[in-house]
GROMACS .gro file of C-alpha atoms in nm:
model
  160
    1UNK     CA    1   1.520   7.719   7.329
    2UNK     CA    2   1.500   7.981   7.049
    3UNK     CA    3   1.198   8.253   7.055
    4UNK     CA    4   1.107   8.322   6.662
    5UNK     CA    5   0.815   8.535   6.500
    6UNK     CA    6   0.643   8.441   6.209
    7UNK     CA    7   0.467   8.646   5.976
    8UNK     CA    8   0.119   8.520   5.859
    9UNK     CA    9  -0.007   8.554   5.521
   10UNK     CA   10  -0.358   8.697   5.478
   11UNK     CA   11  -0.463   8.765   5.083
   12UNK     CA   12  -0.685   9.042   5.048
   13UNK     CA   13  -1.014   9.031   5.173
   14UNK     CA   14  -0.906   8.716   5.363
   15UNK     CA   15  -0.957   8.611   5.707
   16UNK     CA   16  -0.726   8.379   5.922
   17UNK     CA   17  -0.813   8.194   6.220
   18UNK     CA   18  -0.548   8.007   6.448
   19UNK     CA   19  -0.590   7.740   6.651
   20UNK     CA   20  -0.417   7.428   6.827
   21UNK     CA   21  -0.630   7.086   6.895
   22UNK     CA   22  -0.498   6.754   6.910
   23UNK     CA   23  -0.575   6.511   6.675
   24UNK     CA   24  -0.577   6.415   6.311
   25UNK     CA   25  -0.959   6.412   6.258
   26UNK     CA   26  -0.953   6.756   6.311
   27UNK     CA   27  -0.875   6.830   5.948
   28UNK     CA   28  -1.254   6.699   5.862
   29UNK     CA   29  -1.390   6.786   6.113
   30UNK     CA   30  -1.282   7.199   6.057
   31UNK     CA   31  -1.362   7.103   5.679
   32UNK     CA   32  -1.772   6.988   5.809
   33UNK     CA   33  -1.791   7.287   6.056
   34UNK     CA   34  -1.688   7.529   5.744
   35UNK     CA   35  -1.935   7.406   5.519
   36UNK     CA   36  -2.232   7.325   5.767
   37UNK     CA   37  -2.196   7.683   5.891
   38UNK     CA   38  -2.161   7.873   5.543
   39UNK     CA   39  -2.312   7.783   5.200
   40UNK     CA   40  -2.100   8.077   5.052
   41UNK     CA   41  -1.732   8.061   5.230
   42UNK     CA   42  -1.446   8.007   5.038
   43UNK     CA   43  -1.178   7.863   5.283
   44UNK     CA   44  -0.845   7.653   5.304
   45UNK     CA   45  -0.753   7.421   5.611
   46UNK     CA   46  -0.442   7.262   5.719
   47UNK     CA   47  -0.359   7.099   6.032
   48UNK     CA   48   0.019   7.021   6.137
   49UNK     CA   49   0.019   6.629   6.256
   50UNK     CA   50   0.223   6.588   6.563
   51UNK     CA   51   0.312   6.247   6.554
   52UNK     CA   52   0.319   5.930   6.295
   53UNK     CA   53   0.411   6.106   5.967
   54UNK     CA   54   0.397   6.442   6.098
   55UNK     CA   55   0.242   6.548   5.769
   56UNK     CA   56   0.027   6.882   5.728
   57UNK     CA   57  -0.299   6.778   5.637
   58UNK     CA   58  -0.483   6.998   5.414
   59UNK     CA   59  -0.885   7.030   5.292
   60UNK     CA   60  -1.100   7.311   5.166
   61UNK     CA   61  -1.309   7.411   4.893
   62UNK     CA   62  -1.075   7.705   4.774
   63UNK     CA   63  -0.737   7.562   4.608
   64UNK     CA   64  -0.576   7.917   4.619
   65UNK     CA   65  -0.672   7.951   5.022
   66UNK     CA   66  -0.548   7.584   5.072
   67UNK     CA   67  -0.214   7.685   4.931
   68UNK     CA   68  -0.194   8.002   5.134
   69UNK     CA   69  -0.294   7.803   5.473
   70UNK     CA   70  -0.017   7.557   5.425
   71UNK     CA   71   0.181   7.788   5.335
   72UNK     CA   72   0.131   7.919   5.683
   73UNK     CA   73   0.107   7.622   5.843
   74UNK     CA   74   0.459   7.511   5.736
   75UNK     CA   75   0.585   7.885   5.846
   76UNK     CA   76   0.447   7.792   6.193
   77UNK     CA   77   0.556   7.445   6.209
   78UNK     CA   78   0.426   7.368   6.566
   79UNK     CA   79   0.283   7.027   6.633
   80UNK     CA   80  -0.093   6.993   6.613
   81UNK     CA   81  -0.174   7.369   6.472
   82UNK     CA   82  -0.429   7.413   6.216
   83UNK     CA   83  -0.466   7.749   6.007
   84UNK     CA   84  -0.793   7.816   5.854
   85UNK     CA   85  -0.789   8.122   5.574
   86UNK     CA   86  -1.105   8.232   5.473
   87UNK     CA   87  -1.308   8.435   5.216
   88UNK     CA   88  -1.659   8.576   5.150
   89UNK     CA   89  -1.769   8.501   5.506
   90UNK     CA   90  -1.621   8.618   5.859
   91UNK     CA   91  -1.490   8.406   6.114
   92UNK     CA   92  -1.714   8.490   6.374
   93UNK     CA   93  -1.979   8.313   6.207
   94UNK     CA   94  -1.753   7.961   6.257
   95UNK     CA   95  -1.618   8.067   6.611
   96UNK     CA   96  -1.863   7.920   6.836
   97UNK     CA   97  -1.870   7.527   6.608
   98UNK     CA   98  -1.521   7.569   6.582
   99UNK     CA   99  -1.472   7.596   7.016
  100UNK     CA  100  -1.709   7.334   7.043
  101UNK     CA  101  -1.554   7.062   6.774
  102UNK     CA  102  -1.454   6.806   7.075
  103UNK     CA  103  -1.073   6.838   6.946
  104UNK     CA  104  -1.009   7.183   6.931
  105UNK     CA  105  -0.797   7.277   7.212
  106UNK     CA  106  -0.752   7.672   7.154
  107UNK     CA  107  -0.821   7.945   6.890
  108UNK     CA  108  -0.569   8.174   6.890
  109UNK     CA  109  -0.691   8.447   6.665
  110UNK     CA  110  -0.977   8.507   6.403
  111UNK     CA  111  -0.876   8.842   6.234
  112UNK     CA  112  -0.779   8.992   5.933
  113UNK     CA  113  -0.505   9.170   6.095
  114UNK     CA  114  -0.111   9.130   6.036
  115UNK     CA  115  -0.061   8.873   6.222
  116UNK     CA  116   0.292   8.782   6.417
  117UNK     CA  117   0.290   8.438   6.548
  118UNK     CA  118   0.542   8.393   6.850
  119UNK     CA  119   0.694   8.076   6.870
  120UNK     CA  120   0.936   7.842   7.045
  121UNK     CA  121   1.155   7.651   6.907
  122UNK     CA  122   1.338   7.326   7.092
  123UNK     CA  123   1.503   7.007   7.014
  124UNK     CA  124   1.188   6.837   7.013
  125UNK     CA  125   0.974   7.134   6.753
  126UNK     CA  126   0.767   7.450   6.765
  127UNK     CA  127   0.488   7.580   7.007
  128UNK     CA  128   0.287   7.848   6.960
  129UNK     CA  129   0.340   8.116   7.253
  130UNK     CA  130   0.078   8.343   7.159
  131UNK     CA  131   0.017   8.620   6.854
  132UNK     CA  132   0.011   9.000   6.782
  133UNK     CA  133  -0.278   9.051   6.619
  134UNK     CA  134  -0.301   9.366   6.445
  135UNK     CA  135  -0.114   9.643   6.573
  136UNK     CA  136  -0.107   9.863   6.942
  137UNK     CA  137  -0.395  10.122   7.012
  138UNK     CA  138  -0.330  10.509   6.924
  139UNK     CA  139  -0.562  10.587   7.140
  140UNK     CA  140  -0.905  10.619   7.315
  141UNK     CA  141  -1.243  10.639   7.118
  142UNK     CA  142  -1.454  10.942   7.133
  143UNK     CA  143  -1.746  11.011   7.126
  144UNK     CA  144  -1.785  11.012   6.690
  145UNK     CA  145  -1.588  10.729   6.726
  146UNK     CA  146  -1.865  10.526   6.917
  147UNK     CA  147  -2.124  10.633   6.679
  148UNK     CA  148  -1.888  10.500   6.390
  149UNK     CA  149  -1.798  10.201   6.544
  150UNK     CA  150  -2.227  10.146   6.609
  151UNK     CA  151  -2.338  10.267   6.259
  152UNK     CA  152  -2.056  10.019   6.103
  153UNK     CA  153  -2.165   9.690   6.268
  154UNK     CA  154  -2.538   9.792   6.194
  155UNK     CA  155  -2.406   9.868   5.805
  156UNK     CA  156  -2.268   9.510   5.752
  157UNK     CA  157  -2.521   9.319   5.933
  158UNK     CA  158  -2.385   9.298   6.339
  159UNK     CA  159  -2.632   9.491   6.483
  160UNK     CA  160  -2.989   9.576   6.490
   0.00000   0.00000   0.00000
């Protein structure tokens, strides 16, 4: 077995989000959950099939963001991973449909972070170990960091 990283590709003003389920369906069914949830997001799906053809399946409204998720999905290469990447809209506004779509397994991360994906690598494929997501803290907040961190998520929307 070989341990590998894998750099993820985020364009600017993107958003990524991770995940491992396990079946082919789950390419429409990410595809519904995007569009039901969000009448403005610009996204790109695809899923890595783990059997059959073992073709990545791709969808999205967003040919640019479909590129750069398959892009990532071939850099992963693990068996039943999707990659969604995302504009004009934040992934915690999918999170919830997305844990409840009856094939979706795990979410891995939803960030617009760097993101490192660790994998490992056998005879048989790729699995996803786990991710570093952003980078280690420098710190702990004070107190003006509180308030900023409060008068940010009431500025874009979070918070009352």
């Amino acid at each position: 077995m070989e341990l590998k990283s894998v750099a993820m590709e985020i364009p600017p003003g993107g958003n990524l989000i991770l995940g491992h389920s396990h079946f082919i369906k789950t390419v429409e069914d990410l595809y519904e959950i995007m569009v039901g949830s969000s009448g403005t997001v610009k996204f790109g799906i695809a899923f890595c099939e783990a059997s059959g053809p073992c073709l990545i399946r791709v969808a999205g409204n967003d040919a640019e963001l479909e590129a750069v998720a398959t892009k990532n999905a071939q850099a992963v290469g693990a068996g039943h991973s999707f990659v969604i990447v995302l504009k004009e809209a934040f992934p915690i506004n999918f999170l919830n449909a997305i844990k409840q779509c009856q094939e979706v397994c795990t979410i891995y991360c939803a960030t617009a972070n760097p993101v490192e994906v660790i994998l490992a690598e056998t005879a048989q494929g790729r699995g996803i170990l786990g991710v570093v997501d952003g980078f280690s803290p420098q710190g702990v907040e004070a107190r003006e960091d509180v308030q900023k961190r409060k008068d940010f998520l009431r500025q874009i929307g979070y918070k009352l």
